[in-house]
GROMACS .gro file of C-alpha atoms in nm:
model
  402
    1MET     CA    1  -5.256  12.637  -4.004
    2ALA     CA    2  -5.046  12.883  -3.812
    3ASN     CA    3  -5.207  13.176  -3.637
    4GLN     CA    4  -5.260  13.493  -3.837
    5LEU     CA    5  -5.010  13.772  -3.797
    6PRO     CA    6  -5.121  14.095  -3.628
    7ALA     CA    7  -5.186  14.397  -3.849
    8GLY     CA    8  -4.936  14.639  -3.699
    9ASP     CA    9  -4.797  14.957  -3.853
   10PRO     CA   10  -4.640  14.969  -4.200
   11VAL     CA   11  -4.266  14.906  -4.232
   12PRO     CA   12  -4.039  15.114  -4.460
   13PHE     CA   13  -3.942  14.922  -4.774
   14ASP     CA   14  -3.576  14.918  -4.670
   15GLY     CA   15  -3.658  14.796  -4.318
   16THR     CA   16  -3.517  15.105  -4.146
   17LEU     CA   17  -3.579  15.114  -3.771
   18PRO     CA   18  -3.648  15.427  -3.562
   19SER     CA   19  -3.333  15.585  -3.422
   20SER     CA   20  -3.466  15.518  -3.071
   21ALA     CA   21  -3.450  15.143  -3.139
   22LEU     CA   22  -3.083  15.163  -3.233
   23ALA     CA   23  -2.976  15.381  -2.940
   24GLY     CA   24  -2.726  15.195  -2.725
   25LEU     CA   25  -2.739  14.890  -2.953
   26SER     CA   26  -2.365  14.829  -2.927
   27GLN     CA   27  -2.389  14.803  -2.548
   28GLN     CA   28  -2.651  14.526  -2.558
   29SER     CA   29  -2.648  14.163  -2.660
   30LEU     CA   30  -2.792  14.050  -2.993
   31SER     CA   31  -2.947  13.715  -3.080
   32ILE     CA   32  -3.042  13.574  -3.419
   33TYR     CA   33  -3.332  13.337  -3.480
   34LEU     CA   34  -3.342  13.149  -3.812
   35HIS     CA   35  -3.677  12.995  -3.907
   36VAL     CA   36  -3.678  12.686  -4.129
   37PRO     CA   37  -4.042  12.633  -4.235
   38PHE     CA   38  -4.010  12.284  -4.387
   39CYS     CA   39  -4.168  11.966  -4.250
   40ARG     CA   40  -4.216  11.623  -4.407
   41SER     CA   41  -4.568  11.616  -4.267
   42ARG     CA   42  -4.771  11.835  -4.035
   43CYS     CA   43  -4.825  11.702  -3.683
   44GLY     CA   44  -5.189  11.713  -3.581
   45TYR     CA   45  -5.134  11.949  -3.285
   46CYS     CA   46  -4.900  12.193  -3.460
   47ASP     CA   47  -4.996  12.549  -3.557
   48PHE     CA   48  -4.642  12.672  -3.623
   49ASN     CA   49  -4.559  12.843  -3.952
   50THR     CA   50  -4.457  12.524  -4.134
   51TYR     CA   51  -4.515  12.379  -4.481
   52THR     CA   52  -4.495  12.043  -4.651
   53ALA     CA   53  -4.356  12.007  -5.004
   54SER     CA   54  -4.704  12.009  -5.160
   55GLU     CA   55  -4.788  12.338  -4.988
   56LEU     CA   56  -4.476  12.510  -5.125
   57ARG     CA   57  -4.581  12.465  -5.489
   58GLY     CA   58  -4.234  12.395  -5.624
   59MET     CA   59  -4.033  12.630  -5.403
   60SER     CA   60  -3.698  12.464  -5.335
   61THR     CA   61  -3.469  12.475  -5.034
   62GLY     CA   62  -3.229  12.663  -5.263
   63ASP     CA   63  -3.488  12.939  -5.309
   64TYR     CA   64  -3.538  12.953  -4.934
   65LEU     CA   65  -3.164  12.968  -4.861
   66ALA     CA   66  -3.112  13.249  -5.111
   67ALA     CA   67  -3.387  13.454  -4.947
   68VAL     CA   68  -3.261  13.394  -4.594
   69LEU     CA   69  -2.909  13.496  -4.694
   70GLN     CA   70  -3.056  13.817  -4.837
   71GLU     CA   71  -3.236  13.890  -4.511
   72ILE     CA   72  -2.921  13.831  -4.306
   73THR     CA   73  -2.748  14.092  -4.522
   74LEU     CA   74  -3.045  14.327  -4.486
   75ALA     CA   75  -3.044  14.287  -4.106
   76ALA     CA   76  -2.676  14.374  -4.090
   77ARG     CA   77  -2.737  14.681  -4.304
   78VAL     CA   78  -3.031  14.802  -4.094
   79LEU     CA   79  -2.852  14.757  -3.762
   80GLY     CA   80  -2.536  14.914  -3.900
   81SER     CA   81  -2.187  14.939  -3.760
   82GLU     CA   82  -2.315  14.968  -3.403
   83ALA     CA   83  -2.450  14.613  -3.407
   84PRO     CA   84  -2.264  14.396  -3.155
   85GLU     CA   85  -2.134  14.051  -3.229
   86VAL     CA   86  -2.405  13.789  -3.198
   87THR     CA   87  -2.433  13.612  -2.863
   88THR     CA   88  -2.677  13.333  -2.957
   89VAL     CA   89  -2.811  13.179  -3.276
   90PHE     CA   90  -3.115  12.951  -3.270
   91VAL     CA   91  -3.234  12.759  -3.576
   92GLY     CA   92  -3.597  12.655  -3.530
   93GLY     CA   93  -3.888  12.537  -3.733
   94GLY     CA   94  -4.048  12.347  -3.878
   95THR     CA   95  -3.774  12.091  -3.901
   96PRO     CA   96  -3.434  12.259  -3.947
   97THR     CA   97  -3.267  11.922  -3.995
   98MET     CA   98  -3.458  11.868  -4.318
   99LEU     CA   99  -3.187  12.094  -4.459
  100GLN     CA  100  -2.854  11.934  -4.536
  101ALA     CA  101  -2.584  11.985  -4.275
  102GLY     CA  102  -2.391  12.194  -4.526
  103GLU     CA  103  -2.693  12.421  -4.577
  104LEU     CA  104  -2.729  12.484  -4.203
  105SER     CA  105  -2.354  12.550  -4.193
  106ARG     CA  106  -2.395  12.803  -4.474
  107LEU     CA  107  -2.657  12.994  -4.275
  108LEU     CA  108  -2.432  13.005  -3.970
  109ASP     CA  109  -2.138  13.120  -4.182
  110ALA     CA  110  -2.350  13.408  -4.315
  111VAL     CA  111  -2.434  13.523  -3.963
  112ARG     CA  112  -2.067  13.497  -3.871
  113GLU     CA  113  -1.958  13.697  -4.176
  114CYS     CA  114  -2.223  13.971  -4.143
  115PHE     CA  115  -2.223  14.017  -3.765
  116GLY     CA  116  -1.947  13.813  -3.607
  117LEU     CA  117  -1.998  13.574  -3.317
  118VAL     CA  118  -1.874  13.622  -2.961
  119HIS     CA  119  -1.609  13.367  -2.863
  120ASP     CA  120  -1.850  13.160  -2.652
  121ALA     CA  121  -2.159  13.201  -2.869
  122GLU     CA  122  -2.441  12.951  -2.812
  123ILE     CA  123  -2.542  12.801  -3.147
  124THR     CA  124  -2.854  12.583  -3.130
  125THR     CA  125  -3.058  12.389  -3.379
  126GLU     CA  126  -3.382  12.207  -3.322
  127ALA     CA  127  -3.402  11.857  -3.467
  128ASN     CA  128  -3.654  11.581  -3.512
  129PRO     CA  129  -3.488  11.253  -3.412
  130GLU     CA  130  -3.583  11.077  -3.736
  131THR     CA  131  -3.396  11.333  -3.950
  132VAL     CA  132  -3.046  11.296  -3.802
  133THR     CA  133  -2.763  11.044  -3.824
  134PRO     CA  134  -2.427  11.028  -3.642
  135GLU     CA  135  -2.252  11.167  -3.950
  136TYR     CA  136  -2.503  11.452  -3.989
  137LEU     CA  137  -2.455  11.555  -3.626
  138ARG     CA  138  -2.077  11.535  -3.657
  139ARG     CA  139  -2.090  11.776  -3.951
  140LEU     CA  140  -2.311  12.020  -3.758
  141ARG     CA  141  -2.069  12.016  -3.467
  142GLU     CA  142  -1.775  12.080  -3.700
  143ALA     CA  143  -1.968  12.376  -3.846
  144GLY     CA  144  -1.985  12.538  -3.502
  145PHE     CA  145  -2.318  12.426  -3.356
  146THR     CA  146  -2.282  12.386  -2.981
  147ARG     CA  147  -2.634  12.289  -2.872
  148ILE     CA  148  -2.914  12.071  -3.006
  149SER     CA  149  -3.277  12.052  -2.900
  150LEU     CA  150  -3.434  11.717  -2.986
  151GLY     CA  151  -3.810  11.698  -3.027
  152MET     CA  152  -3.868  11.360  -2.865
  153GLN     CA  153  -4.211  11.462  -2.723
  154SER     CA  154  -4.285  11.120  -2.571
  155ALA     CA  155  -4.131  10.778  -2.512
  156VAL     CA  156  -4.467  10.601  -2.553
  157PRO     CA  157  -4.577  10.473  -2.897
  158HIS     CA  158  -4.951  10.542  -2.866
  159VAL     CA  159  -4.885  10.897  -2.744
  160LEU     CA  160  -4.656  10.961  -3.041
  161GLU     CA  161  -4.931  10.825  -3.264
  162VAL     CA  162  -5.187  11.068  -3.122
  163LEU     CA  163  -4.937  11.352  -3.174
  164GLU     CA  164  -4.871  11.222  -3.527
  165ARG     CA  165  -4.498  11.205  -3.469
  166ALA     CA  166  -4.304  10.987  -3.711
  167HIS     CA  167  -4.014  10.862  -3.500
  168THR     CA  168  -4.002  10.555  -3.280
  169PRO     CA  169  -3.974  10.611  -2.904
  170GLY     CA  170  -3.610  10.500  -2.880
  171HIS     CA  171  -3.493  10.723  -3.163
  172GLY     CA  172  -3.485  11.032  -2.943
  173ILE     CA  173  -3.247  10.862  -2.702
  174ASP     CA  174  -3.031  10.737  -2.991
  175ALA     CA  175  -3.011  11.090  -3.135
  176ALA     CA  176  -2.902  11.228  -2.798
  177LEU     CA  177  -2.627  10.965  -2.775
  178TRP     CA  178  -2.509  11.048  -3.126
  179ALA     CA  179  -2.505  11.420  -3.043
  180ARG     CA  180  -2.293  11.355  -2.736
  181GLN     CA  181  -2.053  11.141  -2.940
  182ALA     CA  182  -2.033  11.422  -3.197
  183GLY     CA  183  -1.918  11.658  -2.924
  184PHE     CA  184  -2.221  11.881  -2.869
  185GLU     CA  185  -2.171  12.078  -2.549
  186HIS     CA  186  -2.538  12.088  -2.456
  187ILE     CA  187  -2.824  11.856  -2.551
  188SER     CA  188  -3.192  11.914  -2.473
  189LEU     CA  189  -3.495  11.689  -2.495
  190ASP     CA  190  -3.833  11.848  -2.566
  191LEU     CA  191  -4.129  11.669  -2.406
  192ILE     CA  192  -4.504  11.724  -2.425
  193PHE     CA  193  -4.750  11.613  -2.160
  194GLY     CA  194  -5.128  11.608  -2.158
  195ALA     CA  195  -5.191  11.440  -2.493
  196PRO     CA  196  -5.529  11.267  -2.530
  197GLY     CA  197  -5.507  10.918  -2.385
  198GLU     CA  198  -5.177  10.974  -2.207
  199SER     CA  199  -5.188  10.817  -1.859
  200THR     CA  200  -4.973  10.917  -1.565
  201ALA     CA  201  -4.783  10.592  -1.621
  202ASP     CA  202  -4.716  10.700  -1.982
  203TRP     CA  203  -4.585  11.037  -1.868
  204LYS     CA  204  -4.369  10.869  -1.604
  205GLU     CA  205  -4.218  10.649  -1.875
  206SER     CA  206  -4.125  10.956  -2.080
  207LEU     CA  207  -3.967  11.123  -1.777
  208GLU     CA  208  -3.774  10.808  -1.690
  209ALA     CA  209  -3.640  10.796  -2.047
  210VAL     CA  210  -3.449  11.116  -1.970
  211ALA     CA  211  -3.225  10.918  -1.737
  212ALA     CA  212  -3.111  10.703  -2.030
  213ALA     CA  213  -3.010  11.002  -2.242
  214PRO     CA  214  -2.692  11.211  -2.207
  215VAL     CA  215  -2.883  11.539  -2.186
  216ASP     CA  216  -2.835  11.841  -1.963
  217HIS     CA  217  -3.159  12.024  -2.046
  218VAL     CA  218  -3.527  11.928  -2.063
  219SER     CA  219  -3.826  12.130  -2.180
  220ALA     CA  220  -4.168  11.998  -2.078
  221TYR     CA  221  -4.476  12.172  -2.213
  222SER     CA  222  -4.843  12.102  -2.161
  223LEU     CA  223  -5.017  12.028  -2.489
  224ILE     CA  224  -5.237  12.316  -2.600
  225VAL     CA  225  -5.515  12.259  -2.850
  226GLU     CA  226  -5.476  12.533  -3.110
  227GLN     CA  227  -5.772  12.629  -3.325
  228GLY     CA  228  -5.747  12.519  -3.686
  229THR     CA  229  -5.532  12.213  -3.617
  230ARG     CA  230  -5.637  11.855  -3.687
  231LEU     CA  231  -5.624  11.785  -3.313
  232ALA     CA  232  -5.870  12.068  -3.247
  233MET     CA  233  -6.109  11.917  -3.502
  234ARG     CA  234  -6.079  11.572  -3.343
  235VAL     CA  235  -6.152  11.718  -2.999
  236ARG     CA  236  -6.449  11.910  -3.136
  237ARG     CA  237  -6.590  11.595  -3.297
  238GLY     CA  238  -6.550  11.406  -2.970
  239GLU     CA  239  -6.300  11.157  -3.112
  240VAL     CA  240  -6.049  11.234  -2.835
  241SER     CA  241  -6.077  11.416  -2.504
  242MET     CA  242  -5.825  11.642  -2.336
  243PRO     CA  243  -5.720  11.603  -1.971
  244ASP     CA  244  -5.851  11.843  -1.710
  245ASP     CA  245  -5.644  12.099  -1.520
  246ASP     CA  246  -5.596  11.874  -1.219
  247GLU     CA  247  -5.439  11.602  -1.432
  248LEU     CA  248  -5.211  11.853  -1.603
  249ALA     CA  249  -5.103  11.989  -1.264
  250GLU     CA  250  -5.027  11.636  -1.145
  251LYS     CA  251  -4.810  11.571  -1.450
  252TYR     CA  252  -4.624  11.900  -1.405
  253LEU     CA  253  -4.548  11.803  -1.045
  254MET     CA  254  -4.428  11.464  -1.168
  255ALA     CA  255  -4.189  11.642  -1.404
  256GLU     CA  256  -4.054  11.857  -1.122
  257HIS     CA  257  -4.006  11.554  -0.896
  258HIS     CA  258  -3.839  11.326  -1.151
  259LEU     CA  259  -3.616  11.589  -1.309
  260THR     CA  260  -3.504  11.727  -0.974
  261ALA     CA  261  -3.417  11.374  -0.865
  262LEU     CA  262  -3.197  11.347  -1.176
  263GLY     CA  263  -3.008  11.663  -1.081
  264PHE     CA  264  -3.195  11.911  -1.298
  265SER     CA  265  -3.327  12.239  -1.159
  266ASN     CA  266  -3.614  12.446  -1.290
  267TYR     CA  267  -3.499  12.786  -1.418
  268GLU     CA  268  -3.811  12.879  -1.618
  269THR     CA  269  -4.162  12.748  -1.570
  270SER     CA  270  -4.131  12.482  -1.842
  271ASN     CA  271  -3.754  12.434  -1.854
  272TRP     CA  272  -3.503  12.243  -1.641
  273ALA     CA  273  -3.124  12.245  -1.671
  274HIS     CA  274  -2.839  12.043  -1.524
  275GLY     CA  275  -2.637  12.338  -1.396
  276GLN     CA  276  -2.640  12.704  -1.495
  277ALA     CA  277  -2.422  12.652  -1.802
  278ALA     CA  278  -2.688  12.424  -1.953
  279ARG     CA  279  -2.959  12.689  -1.950
  280CYS     CA  280  -3.070  12.799  -2.296
  281ARG     CA  281  -2.916  13.144  -2.328
  282HIS     CA  282  -3.113  13.220  -2.644
  283ASN     CA  283  -3.448  13.168  -2.473
  284LEU     CA  284  -3.328  13.363  -2.171
  285ALA     CA  285  -3.272  13.656  -2.408
  286TYR     CA  286  -3.641  13.637  -2.501
  287TRP     CA  287  -3.758  13.612  -2.141
  288ARG     CA  288  -3.537  13.903  -2.034
  289GLY     CA  289  -3.656  14.130  -2.314
  290GLY     CA  290  -3.331  14.132  -2.510
  291ASN     CA  291  -3.269  14.219  -2.875
  292TRP     CA  292  -3.315  13.954  -3.142
  293TRP     CA  293  -3.365  13.953  -3.516
  294GLY     CA  294  -3.589  13.675  -3.645
  295ILE     CA  295  -3.496  13.569  -3.998
  296GLY     CA  296  -3.720  13.361  -4.223
  297PRO     CA  297  -4.090  13.333  -4.313
  298GLY     CA  298  -4.318  13.449  -4.032
  299ALA     CA  299  -4.027  13.515  -3.796
  300HIS     CA  300  -4.070  13.782  -3.526
  301SER     CA  301  -3.804  14.026  -3.409
  302HIS     CA  302  -3.750  14.270  -3.125
  303ILE     CA  303  -3.495  14.549  -3.144
  304GLY     CA  304  -3.489  14.830  -2.888
  305GLY     CA  305  -3.860  14.827  -2.813
  306VAL     CA  306  -3.971  14.779  -3.173
  307ARG     CA  307  -4.136  14.447  -3.257
  308PHE     CA  308  -4.176  14.344  -3.621
  309TRP     CA  309  -4.271  14.030  -3.809
  310ASN     CA  310  -4.214  13.882  -4.153
  311ARG     CA  311  -4.453  13.767  -4.421
  312LYS     CA  312  -4.566  13.413  -4.344
  313HIS     CA  313  -4.557  13.217  -4.666
  314PRO     CA  314  -4.209  13.128  -4.793
  315ARG     CA  315  -4.296  13.227  -5.152
  316SER     CA  316  -4.419  13.573  -5.053
  317TYR     CA  317  -4.123  13.612  -4.817
  318ALA     CA  318  -3.872  13.525  -5.089
  319ALA     CA  319  -4.043  13.736  -5.357
  320THR     CA  320  -4.034  14.048  -5.140
  321LEU     CA  321  -3.663  14.008  -5.075
  322ALA     CA  322  -3.600  13.944  -5.444
  323ASP     CA  323  -3.760  14.283  -5.512
  324GLY     CA  324  -3.511  14.444  -5.276
  325HIS     CA  325  -3.762  14.510  -4.998
  326THR     CA  326  -3.774  14.405  -4.635
  327PRO     CA  327  -3.988  14.095  -4.578
  328ALA     CA  328  -4.132  14.258  -4.264
  329GLN     CA  329  -4.510  14.285  -4.298
  330GLY     CA  330  -4.584  14.495  -3.991
  331ARG     CA  331  -4.442  14.634  -3.669
  332GLU     CA  332  -4.531  14.804  -3.345
  333VAL     CA  333  -4.336  15.044  -3.127
  334LEU     CA  334  -4.380  14.937  -2.767
  335SER     CA  335  -4.441  15.204  -2.506
  336LEU     CA  336  -4.245  15.203  -2.183
  337GLU     CA  337  -4.555  15.070  -2.011
  338ASP     CA  338  -4.591  14.793  -2.270
  339ARG     CA  339  -4.233  14.686  -2.204
  340ARG     CA  340  -4.281  14.701  -1.828
  341VAL     CA  341  -4.591  14.481  -1.841
  342GLU     CA  342  -4.414  14.231  -2.066
  343ARG     CA  343  -4.126  14.227  -1.823
  344VAL     CA  344  -4.359  14.132  -1.538
  345MET     CA  345  -4.522  13.858  -1.747
  346LEU     CA  346  -4.195  13.705  -1.864
  347GLU     CA  347  -3.957  13.746  -1.573
  348LEU     CA  348  -4.200  13.598  -1.324
  349ARG     CA  349  -4.161  13.275  -1.520
  350LEU     CA  350  -3.791  13.269  -1.431
  351ALA     CA  351  -3.659  13.111  -1.113
  352GLU     CA  352  -3.453  13.426  -1.053
  353GLY     CA  353  -3.779  13.620  -1.034
  354LEU     CA  354  -3.874  13.980  -1.093
  355PRO     CA  355  -3.713  14.284  -0.929
  356LEU     CA  356  -3.973  14.449  -0.709
  357GLY     CA  357  -3.872  14.787  -0.847
  358VAL     CA  358  -4.042  14.699  -1.176
  359LEU     CA  359  -4.382  14.703  -1.005
  360THR     CA  360  -4.605  15.006  -0.954
  361GLU     CA  361  -4.705  15.112  -0.606
  362THR     CA  362  -5.042  14.938  -0.629
  363GLU     CA  363  -4.887  14.623  -0.773
  364SER     CA  364  -4.629  14.617  -0.496
  365ALA     CA  365  -4.909  14.625  -0.242
  366ARG     CA  366  -5.042  14.297  -0.383
  367VAL     CA  367  -4.716  14.112  -0.333
  368GLU     CA  368  -4.782  14.052   0.037
  369GLY     CA  369  -5.103  13.862  -0.040
  370ILE     CA  370  -4.933  13.650  -0.306
  371VAL     CA  371  -4.659  13.557  -0.061
  372ALA     CA  372  -4.909  13.490   0.219
  373GLU     CA  373  -5.093  13.239  -0.002
  374GLY     CA  374  -4.773  13.050  -0.074
  375LEU     CA  375  -4.762  13.150  -0.440
  376GLY     CA  376  -4.441  13.349  -0.421
  377VAL     CA  377  -4.142  13.443  -0.210
  378VAL     CA  378  -3.944  13.764  -0.184
  379GLU     CA  379  -3.568  13.738  -0.151
  380GLU     CA  380  -3.306  14.007  -0.208
  381GLY     CA  381  -3.560  14.244  -0.357
  382ARG     CA  382  -3.702  13.996  -0.611
  383LEU     CA  383  -4.037  13.819  -0.631
  384SER     CA  384  -4.020  13.460  -0.752
  385LEU     CA  385  -4.289  13.198  -0.774
  386THR     CA  386  -4.306  12.891  -0.554
  387LEU     CA  387  -4.384  12.550  -0.705
  388ARG     CA  388  -4.752  12.613  -0.632
  389GLY     CA  389  -4.720  12.955  -0.788
  390ARG     CA  390  -4.571  12.804  -1.104
  391LEU     CA  391  -4.883  12.591  -1.141
  392LEU     CA  392  -5.092  12.909  -1.130
  393ALA     CA  393  -4.845  13.142  -1.301
  394ASP     CA  394  -5.087  13.306  -1.546
  395GLY     CA  395  -5.334  13.377  -1.268
  396VAL     CA  396  -5.064  13.523  -1.044
  397VAL     CA  397  -4.957  13.762  -1.321
  398LEU     CA  398  -5.315  13.873  -1.384
  399ARG     CA  399  -5.368  13.928  -1.015
  400LEU     CA  400  -5.046  14.124  -0.978
  401LEU     CA  401  -5.076  14.363  -1.270
  402ASP     CA  402  -5.281  14.684  -1.259
   0.00000   0.00000   0.00000
């Protein structure tokens, strides 16, 4: 099951935010995240806030849609007339494409009606390859979706089996071809490396599959064993074993080599794009500490230094909105120091790096050692990580911060 939400401070019933959070809102960008919690089955490694039909106890997609539309209206009311037009919309899950294309279109229309969209808004949906068809993708494109992120994960059957993914290896490539034919501007493949039993040859096969797909973005994440998942139980029982850090580092370097050879460039530790226009602007808003409102069960938001999160279960989420209350279960007001530390942690993951002015005097004194060890470089007043530094990113951040 998904991780438990933090406790946080109580949220007013109407969702009102502190005036400090709304100050200057109109001068900043705004992103919307829409969480679709439905999955046909739960993958063994997944701890996201997702639910199968049996876990929803009769709650329908219609009930979910009604609640989400209520929260979109609530968000517009809380942010008020100073809210800017939305720059990016990202529909994630779960499996968003378990909804009908018309239902996803309805959600996007609600965002458009309540907030407006900038003329070049990035509109993304995640999709599992087995849930889409050429006609489905054509309808999404006509509705205004500009970007799709396909959860291929691997091109190797036995790796997909370990991950408990339902699609066949070639289906991810087919879905990418259909998306291109439908006119999507940007197409991403999501890959996972480090699954139990995955060899370097297996990982190479997945990377080489990228060349056969008309994609301009790739995300490649190391598999993490989350407590409470079926995979964690299998590891604990000794049924499968996880690779060591050296093997994971080797596979990351393979990703960098293969993707660079295909014309991609790394712009965030786990993300590669074919040109600047292909970078995921929605995720960049997260990494740069922007404003976003997360809509749906368990979704998290950040507005002007206030972080808040919704009730997790779809039934509780919908019931709270039906009572006329915000679905937010808790929140925290970040101090300036909190926001500065988060900025160091997130922006060091970006190829553009971190402005040195963000660092304290003692932190700045540590930069020289990081550069001397080949973990980072300083150019035009910014510290960015080298390839070796990316492999040790968490350790570099811990070493840098006071």
